[in-house]
Coordinates of C-alpha atoms and ligand atoms in Angstrom, one line a residue:
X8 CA -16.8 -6.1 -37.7
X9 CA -14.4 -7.8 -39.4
X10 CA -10.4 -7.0 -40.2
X11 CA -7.4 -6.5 -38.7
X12 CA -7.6 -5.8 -35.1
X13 CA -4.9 -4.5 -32.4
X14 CA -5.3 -6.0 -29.0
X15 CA -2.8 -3.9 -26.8
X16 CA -1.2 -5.8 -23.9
X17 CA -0.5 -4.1 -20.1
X18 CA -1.1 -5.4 -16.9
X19 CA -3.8 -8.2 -18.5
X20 CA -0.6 -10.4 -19.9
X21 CA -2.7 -13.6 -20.2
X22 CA -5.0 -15.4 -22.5
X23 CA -8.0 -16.5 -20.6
X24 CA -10.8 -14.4 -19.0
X25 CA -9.2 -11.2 -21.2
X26 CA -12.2 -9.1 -22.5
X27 CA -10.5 -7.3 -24.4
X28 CA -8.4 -9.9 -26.4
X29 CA -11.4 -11.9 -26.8
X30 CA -13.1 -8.7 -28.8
X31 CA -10.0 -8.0 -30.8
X32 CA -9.8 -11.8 -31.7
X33 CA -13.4 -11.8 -32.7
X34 CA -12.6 -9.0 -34.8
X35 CA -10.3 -10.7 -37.5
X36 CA -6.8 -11.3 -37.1
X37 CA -4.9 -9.8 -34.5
X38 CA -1.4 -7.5 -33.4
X39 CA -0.6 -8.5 -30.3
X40 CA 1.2 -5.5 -29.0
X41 CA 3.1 -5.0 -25.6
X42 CA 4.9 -1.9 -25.2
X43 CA 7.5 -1.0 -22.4
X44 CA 6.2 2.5 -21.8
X45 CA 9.3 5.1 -21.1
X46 CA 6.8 8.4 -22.1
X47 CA 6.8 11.2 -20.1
X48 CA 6.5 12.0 -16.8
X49 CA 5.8 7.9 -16.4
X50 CA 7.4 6.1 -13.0
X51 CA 9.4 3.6 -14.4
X52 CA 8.8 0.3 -13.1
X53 CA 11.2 -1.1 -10.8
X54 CA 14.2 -4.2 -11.2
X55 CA 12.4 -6.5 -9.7
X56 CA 9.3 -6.1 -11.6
X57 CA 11.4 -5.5 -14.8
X58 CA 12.4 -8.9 -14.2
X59 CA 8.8 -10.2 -13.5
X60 CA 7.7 -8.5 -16.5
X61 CA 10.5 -10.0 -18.9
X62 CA 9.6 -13.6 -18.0
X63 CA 6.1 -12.8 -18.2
X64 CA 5.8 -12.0 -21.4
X65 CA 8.4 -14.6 -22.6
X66 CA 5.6 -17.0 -21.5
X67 CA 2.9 -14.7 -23.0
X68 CA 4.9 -14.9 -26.4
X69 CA 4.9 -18.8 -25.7
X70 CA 1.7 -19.0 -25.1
X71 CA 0.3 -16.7 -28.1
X72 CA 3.0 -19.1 -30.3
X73 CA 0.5 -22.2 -29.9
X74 CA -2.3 -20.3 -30.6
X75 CA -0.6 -19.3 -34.0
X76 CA -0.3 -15.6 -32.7
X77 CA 2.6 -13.4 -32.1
X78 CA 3.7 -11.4 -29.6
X79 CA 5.3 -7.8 -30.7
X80 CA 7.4 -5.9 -28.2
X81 CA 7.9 -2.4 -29.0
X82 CA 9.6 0.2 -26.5
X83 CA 9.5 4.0 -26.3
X84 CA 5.7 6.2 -25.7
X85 CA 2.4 4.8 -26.7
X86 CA 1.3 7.8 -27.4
X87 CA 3.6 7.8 -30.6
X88 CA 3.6 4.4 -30.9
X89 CA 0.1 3.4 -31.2
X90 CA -1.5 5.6 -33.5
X91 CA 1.6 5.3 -35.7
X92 CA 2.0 1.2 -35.8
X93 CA -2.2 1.2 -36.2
X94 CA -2.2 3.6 -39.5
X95 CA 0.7 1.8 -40.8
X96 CA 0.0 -1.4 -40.1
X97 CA -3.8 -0.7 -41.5
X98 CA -5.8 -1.7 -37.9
X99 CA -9.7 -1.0 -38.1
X100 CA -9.9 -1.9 -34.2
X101 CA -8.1 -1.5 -30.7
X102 CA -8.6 -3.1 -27.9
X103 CA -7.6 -2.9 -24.3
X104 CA -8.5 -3.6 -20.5
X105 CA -9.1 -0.1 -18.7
X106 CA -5.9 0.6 -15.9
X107 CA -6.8 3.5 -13.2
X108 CA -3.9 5.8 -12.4
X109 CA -4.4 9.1 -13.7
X110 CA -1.4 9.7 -16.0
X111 CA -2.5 6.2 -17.5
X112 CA -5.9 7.2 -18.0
X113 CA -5.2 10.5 -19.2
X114 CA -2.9 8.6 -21.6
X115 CA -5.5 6.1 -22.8
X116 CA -8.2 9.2 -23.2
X117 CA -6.1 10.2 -25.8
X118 CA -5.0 7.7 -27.4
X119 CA -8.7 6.8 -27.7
X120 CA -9.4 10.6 -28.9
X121 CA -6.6 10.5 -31.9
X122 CA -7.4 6.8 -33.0
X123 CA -11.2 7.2 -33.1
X124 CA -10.5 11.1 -35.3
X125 CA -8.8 8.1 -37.4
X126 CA -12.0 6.0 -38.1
X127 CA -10.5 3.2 -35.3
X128 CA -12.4 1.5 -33.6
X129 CA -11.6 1.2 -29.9
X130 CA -13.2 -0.4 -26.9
X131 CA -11.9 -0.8 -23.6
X132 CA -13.3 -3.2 -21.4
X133 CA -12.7 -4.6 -17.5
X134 CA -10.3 -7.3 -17.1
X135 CA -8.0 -6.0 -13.8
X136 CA -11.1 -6.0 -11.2
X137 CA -14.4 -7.2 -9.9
X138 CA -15.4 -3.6 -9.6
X139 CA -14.5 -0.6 -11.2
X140 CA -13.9 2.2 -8.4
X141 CA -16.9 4.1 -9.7
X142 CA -18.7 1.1 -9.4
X143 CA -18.9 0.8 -5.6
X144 CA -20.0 4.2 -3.9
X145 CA -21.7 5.4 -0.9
X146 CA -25.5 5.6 -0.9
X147 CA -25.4 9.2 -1.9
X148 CA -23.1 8.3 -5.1
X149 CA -19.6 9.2 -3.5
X150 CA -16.6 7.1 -3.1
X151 CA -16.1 5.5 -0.1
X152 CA -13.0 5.9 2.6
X153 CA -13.5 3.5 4.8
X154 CA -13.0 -0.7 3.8
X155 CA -15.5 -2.4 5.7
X156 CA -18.7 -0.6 4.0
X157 CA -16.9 -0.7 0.9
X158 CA -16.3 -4.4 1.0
X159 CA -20.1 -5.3 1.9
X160 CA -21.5 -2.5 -0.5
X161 CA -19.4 -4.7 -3.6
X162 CA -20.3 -7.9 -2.4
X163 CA -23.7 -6.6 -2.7
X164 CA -23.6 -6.2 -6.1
X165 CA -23.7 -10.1 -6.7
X166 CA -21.0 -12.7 -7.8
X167 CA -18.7 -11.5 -10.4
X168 CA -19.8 -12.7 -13.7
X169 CA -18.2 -16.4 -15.0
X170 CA -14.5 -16.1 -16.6
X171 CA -14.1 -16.4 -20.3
X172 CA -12.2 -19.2 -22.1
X173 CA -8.7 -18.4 -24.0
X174 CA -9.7 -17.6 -27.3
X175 CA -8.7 -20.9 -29.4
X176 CA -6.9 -19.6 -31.8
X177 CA -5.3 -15.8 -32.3
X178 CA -4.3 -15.5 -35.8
X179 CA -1.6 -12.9 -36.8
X180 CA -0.7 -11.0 -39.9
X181 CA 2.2 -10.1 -41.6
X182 CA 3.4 -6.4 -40.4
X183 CA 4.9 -4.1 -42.9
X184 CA 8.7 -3.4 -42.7
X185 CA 8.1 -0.2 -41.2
X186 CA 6.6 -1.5 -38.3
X187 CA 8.5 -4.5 -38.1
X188 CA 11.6 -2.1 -37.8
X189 CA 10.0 -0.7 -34.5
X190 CA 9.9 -4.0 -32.6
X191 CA 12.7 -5.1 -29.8
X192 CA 13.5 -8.3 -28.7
X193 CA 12.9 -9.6 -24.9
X194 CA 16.7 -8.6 -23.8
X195 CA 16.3 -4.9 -25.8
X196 CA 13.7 -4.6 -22.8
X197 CA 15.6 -5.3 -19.9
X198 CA 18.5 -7.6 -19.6
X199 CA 18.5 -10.0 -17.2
X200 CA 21.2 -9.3 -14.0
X201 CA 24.4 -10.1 -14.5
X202 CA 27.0 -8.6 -12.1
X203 CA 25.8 -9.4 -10.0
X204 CA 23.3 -11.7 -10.7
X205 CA 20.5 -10.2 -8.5
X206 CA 17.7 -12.5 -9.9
X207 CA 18.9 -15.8 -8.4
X208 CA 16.7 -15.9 -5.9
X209 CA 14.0 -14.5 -7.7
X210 CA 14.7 -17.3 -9.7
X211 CA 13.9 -20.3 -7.1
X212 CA 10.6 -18.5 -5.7
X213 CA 8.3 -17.8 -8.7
X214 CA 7.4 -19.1 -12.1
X215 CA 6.1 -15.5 -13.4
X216 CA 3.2 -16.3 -16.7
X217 CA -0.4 -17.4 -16.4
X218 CA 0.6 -21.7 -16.2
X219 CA 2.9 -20.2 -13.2
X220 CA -0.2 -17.9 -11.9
X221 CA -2.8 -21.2 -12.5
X222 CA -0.8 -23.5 -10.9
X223 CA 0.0 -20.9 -7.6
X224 CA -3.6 -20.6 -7.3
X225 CA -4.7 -24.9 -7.4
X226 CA -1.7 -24.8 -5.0
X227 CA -3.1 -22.6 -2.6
X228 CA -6.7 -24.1 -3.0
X229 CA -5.4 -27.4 -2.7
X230 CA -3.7 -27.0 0.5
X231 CA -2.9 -23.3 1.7
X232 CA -7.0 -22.3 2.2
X233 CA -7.6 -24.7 5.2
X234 CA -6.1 -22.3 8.2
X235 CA -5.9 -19.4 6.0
X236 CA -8.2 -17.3 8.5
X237 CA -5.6 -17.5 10.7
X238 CA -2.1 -18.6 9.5
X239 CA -2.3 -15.9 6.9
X240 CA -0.7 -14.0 9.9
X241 CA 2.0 -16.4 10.2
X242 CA 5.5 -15.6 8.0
X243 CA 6.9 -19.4 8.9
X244 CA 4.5 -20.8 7.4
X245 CA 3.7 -20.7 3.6
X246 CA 0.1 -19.9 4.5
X247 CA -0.9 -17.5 2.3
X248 CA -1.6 -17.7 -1.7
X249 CA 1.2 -15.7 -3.2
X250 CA -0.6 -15.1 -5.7
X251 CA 0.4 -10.9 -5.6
X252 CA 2.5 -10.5 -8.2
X253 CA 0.1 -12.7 -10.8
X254 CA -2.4 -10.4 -9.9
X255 CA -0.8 -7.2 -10.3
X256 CA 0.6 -8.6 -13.6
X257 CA -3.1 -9.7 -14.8
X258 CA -1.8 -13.4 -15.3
X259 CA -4.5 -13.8 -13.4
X260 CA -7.5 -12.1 -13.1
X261 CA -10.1 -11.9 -9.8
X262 CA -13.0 -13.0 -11.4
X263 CA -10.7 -16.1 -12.0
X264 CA -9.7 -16.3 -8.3
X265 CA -12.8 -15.8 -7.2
X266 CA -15.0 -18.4 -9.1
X267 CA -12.1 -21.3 -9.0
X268 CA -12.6 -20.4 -4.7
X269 CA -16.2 -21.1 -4.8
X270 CA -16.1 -24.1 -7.4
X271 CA -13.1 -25.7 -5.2
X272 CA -15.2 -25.5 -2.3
X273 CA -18.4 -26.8 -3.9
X274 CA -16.6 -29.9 -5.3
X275 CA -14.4 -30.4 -2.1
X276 CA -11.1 -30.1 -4.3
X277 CA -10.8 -27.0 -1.3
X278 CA -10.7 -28.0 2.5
X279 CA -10.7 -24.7 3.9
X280 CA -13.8 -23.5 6.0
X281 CA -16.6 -20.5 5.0
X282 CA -14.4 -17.9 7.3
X283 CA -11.1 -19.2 5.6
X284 CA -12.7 -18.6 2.1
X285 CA -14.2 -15.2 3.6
X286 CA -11.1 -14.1 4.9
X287 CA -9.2 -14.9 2.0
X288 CA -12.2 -12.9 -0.4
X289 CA -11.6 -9.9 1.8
X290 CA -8.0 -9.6 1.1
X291 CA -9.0 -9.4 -2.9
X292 CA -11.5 -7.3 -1.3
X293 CA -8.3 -4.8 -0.1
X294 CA -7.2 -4.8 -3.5
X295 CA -9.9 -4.0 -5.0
X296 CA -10.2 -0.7 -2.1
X297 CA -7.1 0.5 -3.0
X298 CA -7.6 0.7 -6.3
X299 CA -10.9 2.4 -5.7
X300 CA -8.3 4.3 -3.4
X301 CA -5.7 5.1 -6.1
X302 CA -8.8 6.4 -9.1
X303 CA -9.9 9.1 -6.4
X304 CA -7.1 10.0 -5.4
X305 CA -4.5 9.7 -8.1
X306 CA -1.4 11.1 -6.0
X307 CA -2.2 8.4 -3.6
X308 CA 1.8 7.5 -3.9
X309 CA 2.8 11.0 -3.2
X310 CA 0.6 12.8 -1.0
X311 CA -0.7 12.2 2.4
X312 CA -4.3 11.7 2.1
X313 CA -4.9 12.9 5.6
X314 CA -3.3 16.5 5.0
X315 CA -2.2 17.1 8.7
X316 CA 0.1 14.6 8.1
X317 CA 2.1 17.3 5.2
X318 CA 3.4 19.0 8.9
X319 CA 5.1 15.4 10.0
X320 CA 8.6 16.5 11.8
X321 CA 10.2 13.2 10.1
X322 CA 13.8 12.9 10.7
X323 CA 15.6 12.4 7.2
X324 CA 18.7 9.7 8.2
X325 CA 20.0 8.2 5.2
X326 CA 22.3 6.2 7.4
X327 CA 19.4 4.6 8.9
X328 CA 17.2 3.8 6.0
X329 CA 20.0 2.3 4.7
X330 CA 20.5 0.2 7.1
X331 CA 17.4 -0.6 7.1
X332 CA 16.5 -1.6 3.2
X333 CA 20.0 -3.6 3.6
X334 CA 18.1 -6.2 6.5
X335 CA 21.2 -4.8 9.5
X336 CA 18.5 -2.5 11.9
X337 CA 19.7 -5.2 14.9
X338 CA 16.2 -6.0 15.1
X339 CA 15.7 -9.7 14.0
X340 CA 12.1 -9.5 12.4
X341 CA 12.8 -6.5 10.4
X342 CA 16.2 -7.6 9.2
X343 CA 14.1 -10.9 8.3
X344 CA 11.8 -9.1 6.3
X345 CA 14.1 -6.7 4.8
X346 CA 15.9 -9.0 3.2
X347 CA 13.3 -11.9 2.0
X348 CA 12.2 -9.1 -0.1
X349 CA 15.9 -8.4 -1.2
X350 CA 15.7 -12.2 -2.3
X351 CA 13.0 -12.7 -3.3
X352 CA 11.4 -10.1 -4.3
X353 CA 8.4 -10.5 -2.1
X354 CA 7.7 -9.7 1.8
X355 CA 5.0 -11.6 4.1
X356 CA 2.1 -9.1 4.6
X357 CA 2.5 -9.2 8.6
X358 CA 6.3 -8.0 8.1
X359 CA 5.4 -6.0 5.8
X360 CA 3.1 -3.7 8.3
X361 CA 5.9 -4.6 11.0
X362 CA 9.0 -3.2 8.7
X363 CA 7.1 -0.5 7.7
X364 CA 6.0 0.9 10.9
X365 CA 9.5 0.3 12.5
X366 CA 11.1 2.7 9.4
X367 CA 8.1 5.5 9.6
X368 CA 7.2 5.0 13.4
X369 CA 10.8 3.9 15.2
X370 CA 13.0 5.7 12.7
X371 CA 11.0 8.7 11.8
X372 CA 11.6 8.1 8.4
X373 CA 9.0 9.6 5.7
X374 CA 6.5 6.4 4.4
X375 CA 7.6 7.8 0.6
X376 CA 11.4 6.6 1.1
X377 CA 9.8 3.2 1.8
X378 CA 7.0 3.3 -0.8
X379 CA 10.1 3.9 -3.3
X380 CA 12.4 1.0 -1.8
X381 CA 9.4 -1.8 -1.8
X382 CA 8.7 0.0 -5.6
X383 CA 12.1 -0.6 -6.6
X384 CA 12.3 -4.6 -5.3
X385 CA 9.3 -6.0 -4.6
X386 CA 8.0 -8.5 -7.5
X387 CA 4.0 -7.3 -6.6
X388 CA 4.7 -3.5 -6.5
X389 CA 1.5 -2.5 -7.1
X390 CA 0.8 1.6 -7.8
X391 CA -2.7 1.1 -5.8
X392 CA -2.0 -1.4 -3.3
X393 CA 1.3 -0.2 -2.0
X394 CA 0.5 3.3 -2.1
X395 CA -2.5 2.5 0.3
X396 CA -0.8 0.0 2.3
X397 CA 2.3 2.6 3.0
X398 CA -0.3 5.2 4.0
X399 CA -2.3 2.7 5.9
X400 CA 0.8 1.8 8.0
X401 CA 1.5 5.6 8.6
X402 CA -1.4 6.3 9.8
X403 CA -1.8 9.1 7.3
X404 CA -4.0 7.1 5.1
X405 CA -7.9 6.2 4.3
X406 CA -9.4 3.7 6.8
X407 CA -5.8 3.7 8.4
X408 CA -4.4 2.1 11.4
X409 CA -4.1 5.1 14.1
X410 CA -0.9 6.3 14.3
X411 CA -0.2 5.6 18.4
X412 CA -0.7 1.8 17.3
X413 CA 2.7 1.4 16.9
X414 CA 4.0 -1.9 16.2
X415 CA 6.2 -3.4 18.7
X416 CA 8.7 -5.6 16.9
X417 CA 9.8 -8.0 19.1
X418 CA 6.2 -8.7 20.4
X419 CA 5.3 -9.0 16.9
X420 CA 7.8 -11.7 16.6
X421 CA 6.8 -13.6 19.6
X422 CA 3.5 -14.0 18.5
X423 CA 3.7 -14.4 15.2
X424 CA 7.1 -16.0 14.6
X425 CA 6.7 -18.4 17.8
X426 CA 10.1 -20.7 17.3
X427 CA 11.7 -17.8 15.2
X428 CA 11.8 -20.5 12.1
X429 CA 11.2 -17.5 10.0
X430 CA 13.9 -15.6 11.7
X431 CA 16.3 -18.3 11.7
X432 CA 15.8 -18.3 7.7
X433 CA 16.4 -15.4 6.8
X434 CA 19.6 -14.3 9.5
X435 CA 20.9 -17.5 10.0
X436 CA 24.1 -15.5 12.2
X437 CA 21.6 -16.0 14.7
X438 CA 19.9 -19.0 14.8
X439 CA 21.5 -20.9 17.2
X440 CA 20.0 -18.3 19.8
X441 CA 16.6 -19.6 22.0
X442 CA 13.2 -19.2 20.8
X443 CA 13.0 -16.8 23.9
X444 CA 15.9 -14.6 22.7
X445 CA 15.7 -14.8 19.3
X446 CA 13.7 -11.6 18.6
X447 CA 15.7 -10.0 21.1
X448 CA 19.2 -10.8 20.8
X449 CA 20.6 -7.6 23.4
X450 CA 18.7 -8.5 25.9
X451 CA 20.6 -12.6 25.3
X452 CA 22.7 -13.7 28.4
X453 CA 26.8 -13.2 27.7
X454 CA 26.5 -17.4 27.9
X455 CA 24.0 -17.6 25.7
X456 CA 25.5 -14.8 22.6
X457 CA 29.0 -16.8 23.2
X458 CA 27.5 -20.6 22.4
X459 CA 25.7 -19.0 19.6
X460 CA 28.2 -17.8 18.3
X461 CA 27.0 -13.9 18.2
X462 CA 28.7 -10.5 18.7
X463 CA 26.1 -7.8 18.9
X464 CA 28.1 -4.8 17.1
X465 CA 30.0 -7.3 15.2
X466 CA 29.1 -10.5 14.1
X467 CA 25.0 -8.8 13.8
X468 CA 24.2 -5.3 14.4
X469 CA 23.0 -3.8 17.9
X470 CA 20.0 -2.2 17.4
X471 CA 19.7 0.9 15.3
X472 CA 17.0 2.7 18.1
X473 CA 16.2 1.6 21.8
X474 CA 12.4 0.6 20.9
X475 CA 11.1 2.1 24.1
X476 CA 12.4 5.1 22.9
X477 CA 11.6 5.5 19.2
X478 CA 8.0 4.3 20.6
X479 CA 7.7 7.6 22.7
X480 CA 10.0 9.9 19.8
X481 CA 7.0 9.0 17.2
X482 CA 4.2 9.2 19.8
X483 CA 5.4 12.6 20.4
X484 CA 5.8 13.6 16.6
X485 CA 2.0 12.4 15.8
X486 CA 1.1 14.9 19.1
X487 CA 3.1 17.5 17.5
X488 CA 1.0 17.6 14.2
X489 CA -2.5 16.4 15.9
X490 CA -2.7 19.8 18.0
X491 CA -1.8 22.0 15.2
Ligands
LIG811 P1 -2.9 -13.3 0.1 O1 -3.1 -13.2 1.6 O2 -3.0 -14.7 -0.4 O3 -4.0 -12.4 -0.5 C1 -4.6 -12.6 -1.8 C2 -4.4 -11.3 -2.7 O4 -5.1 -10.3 -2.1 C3 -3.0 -10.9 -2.8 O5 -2.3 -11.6 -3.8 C4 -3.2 -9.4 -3.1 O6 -3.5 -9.2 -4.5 C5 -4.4 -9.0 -2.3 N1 -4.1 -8.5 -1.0 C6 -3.8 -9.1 0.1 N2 -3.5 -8.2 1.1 C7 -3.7 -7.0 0.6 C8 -3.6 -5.7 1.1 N3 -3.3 -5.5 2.4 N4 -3.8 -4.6 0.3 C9 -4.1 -4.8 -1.0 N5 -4.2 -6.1 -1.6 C10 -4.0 -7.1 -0.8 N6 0.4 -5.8 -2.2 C11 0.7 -5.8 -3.5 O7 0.1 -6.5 -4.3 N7 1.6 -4.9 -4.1 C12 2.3 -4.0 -3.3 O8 3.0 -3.2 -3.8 C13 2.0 -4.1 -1.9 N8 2.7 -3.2 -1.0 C14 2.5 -3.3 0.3 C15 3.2 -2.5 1.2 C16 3.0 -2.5 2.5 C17 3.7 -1.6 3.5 C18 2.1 -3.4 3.1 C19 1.8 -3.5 4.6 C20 1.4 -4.3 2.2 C21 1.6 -4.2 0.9 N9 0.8 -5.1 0.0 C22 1.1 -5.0 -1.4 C23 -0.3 -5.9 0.5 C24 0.1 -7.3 0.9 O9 1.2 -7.3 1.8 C25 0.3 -8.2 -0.3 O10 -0.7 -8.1 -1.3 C26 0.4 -9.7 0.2 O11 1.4 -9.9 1.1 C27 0.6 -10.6 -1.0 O12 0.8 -11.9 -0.6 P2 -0.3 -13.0 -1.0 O13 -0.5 -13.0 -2.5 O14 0.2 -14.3 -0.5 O15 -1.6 -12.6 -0.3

């Protein structure tokens, strides 16, 4: 089929290994379409990933410049938009990649339902997974809850199938004024921070756009796979791939990942050993369970999916949580975490688990107020994985870590934070402390708080709840709701 073709951007804002685009290219020349969707009852995305997105698709538009295309940005609700700019702009075909939260997939359902009743064309293909989450199930057809079985039942199913080239060229067409008078520019989308300037540090971390995404990943296989299988738990080193918020974004795809692991390895460009590659797989393989996660269970972000968890006695402290989003709980690893994220936009996994069970577990707080918070700043918020992850943490999820297994943050430190480099980085008030008392500072000698120059209460906080005590407070909640 040949004529003009719509290929309409989301989370798949690259060139290569993109179905869909691929499809719509073939089809004749193209609208490249990206719309910042503000319909109803959407969540908007957060600042941090508003920033993300804005860079991204200033690279996209780069990118699609070479290849003598264009990138259109429009703004408002697709479900007005779409139909509207394909009549007017006289599209015989739409293309997209397939998302998997409900709203979106109700959305796309009808959007395919009106363009189709217009004689469009429109396909839909896979570009955001290995497998779609009806496409791994247990042996009696149902969807699985539990990761392990999952993970072995998709890697049954053979390697993923090879990536596609870029298309070479993606021609554009000249748009009538009507449409033309519909598209924003980059800034009309989000401005970038001002005061204050947020972003800075965002800045200095990531280089958001498929080059950025390409070059993270021959990064990582280049020298972050060897020790991966176990540094990976390690937040001073720079041990794992980063490679989150590409993915979410679909600058990168899996199939991508996964292929460039295996042909690294076979070629020796990778040093990393079969468990490191392994481990590494399985942590794609997480994503790819949450998302099969989020599809059966769409109010995965707002709902405990174990149900005994709706009678949680969680202690609403407003005080507290802000305390602890602002990085000043008192307890060094947390504050650590708490604000790398509020720098850069992005939180090691093992802190993650460890700030997250000190704000639902210690603090009593409910997972959703942090589900929001990492939502709202984290570069990677992800509908599926943080959704799981939060529930995973509370115990109140699918495959979840029991409740009673409460992280213990200073041990936590101790073992995974061994000279407190990470610590020392991000609350540098106390890094002139011991690697023996740096994840505890209270417990510190008088001597040793006075040469480091620390005031617990004043100079950094003392801690927001006796750990021993918060430990039996939750334990005690979690009885309240297990025995009815
Ligand atoms: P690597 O270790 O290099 O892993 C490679 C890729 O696998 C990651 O880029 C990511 O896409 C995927 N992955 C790794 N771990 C997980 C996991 N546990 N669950 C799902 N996918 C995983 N990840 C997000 O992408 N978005 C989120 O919003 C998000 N929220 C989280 C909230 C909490 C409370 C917790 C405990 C974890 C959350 N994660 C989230 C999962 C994980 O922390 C990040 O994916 C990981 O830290 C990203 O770093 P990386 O790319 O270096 O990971």
């Amino acid at each position: 089929m040949t004529g003009r073709t719509l290929h309409w951007f989301r989370n798949d804002l690259r060139l290569a290994d993109n179905p869909a685009l691929l499809a719509a290219v073939a089809g004749g020349p193209t609208l490249c379409l990206y719309i910042l969707d503000t319909g109803p009852d959407r969540r908007p995305i957060g600042g941090a990933s508003r920033w993300w997105l804005s860079r991204s698709l200033d690279a996209l538009g780069e990118a699609l410049a070479r290849r003598h295309g264009r990138l259109v940005l429009m703004k408002g609700d697709p479900a007005e938009l779409l139909p509207r700019v394909a009549a007017e702009a006289g599209i015989n075909r739409v293309t997209w990649n397939r998302r998997y939260e409900a709203k979106e997939i109700a959305l796309d359902s009808r959007l395919k339902e009106a363009l189709s009743g217009n004689g469009i064309d429109v396909s839909s293909f896979n570009g955001h997974l290995l497998n779609e989450p009806w496409q791994v199930t247990t042996t009696t057809g149902q969807p699985m809850k539990v990761f392990t079985p999952y993970w072995r039942a998709a890697r049954q199913k053979g390697e993923p199938a090879a990536p596609i080239a870029a298309p070479a060229r993606i021609p554009a067409f000249s748009l009538p004024d009507s449409i033309e008078a519909l598209t924003v520019s980059l800034d009309d989308l989000g401005r970038a921070p001002r005061k204050p300037d947020w972003a800075g540090g965002l800045r200095a971390a990531w280089t958001p756009g498929e080059s950025g995404a390409a070059e993270r990943l021959d990064d990582f296989l280049g020298s972050g796979l060897s020790g991966y299988a176990e540094d990976r738990d390690r937040p001073d080193r720079a041990a794992t791939s980063r490679l989150s918020p590409h993915l979410h974004f679909g600058e990168i795809g899996p199939r991508q990942v996964w292929h460039a692991l295996h042909h690294a390895r076979a070629t020796g460009e990778a040093a990393g050993s079969e468990q490191d590659a392994e481990k590494f797989l399985s942590e794609i393989g997480w994503r790819e369970f949450s998302h099969h996660l989020l599809f059966h269970n769409p109010e995965l972000a707002t709902r405990n999916y174990d149900s005994r968890f709706d009678a949680f006695p969680w202690l609403p402290d407003e005080a507290a949580l802000h305390r602890w989003q602002r990085g000043q709980t008192g307890i060094p690893l947390v504050d650590a975490g708490m604000r790398e994220l509020w720098t850069t936009g992005w939180m090691h996994n093992r802190v993650r688990m460890v700030v997250a069970s000190f704000l639902i577990k210690h603090l009593l707080q409910d997972w959703r107020a942090g589900e929001a918070w990492f939502w709202d700043t984290l570069v990677d918020a992800d509908a599926a994985n943080n959704a799981a992850s939060w529930q995973w943490v509370a115990g109140s999820g699918a495959d979840a870590s029991p409740y009673f297994r409460i992280f213990n943050p200073v041990t936590q430190g101790e073992t995974h934070d061994p000279h407190g480099a990470y610590v020392r980085q991000w609350v540098p008030e106390l890094a002139g402390l011991s690697d023996k008392d740096i994840h505890q500072p209270w417990k510190a000698s008088e001597k040793a708080l006075r040469e480091a120059g620390i005031r617990i209460g004043e100079t950094y906080p003392a801690p927001l709840v006796d750990l021993a005590f918060g430990r039996q407070r939750a334990l005690d909640a979690f009885a309240a709701i297990r025995n009815g």
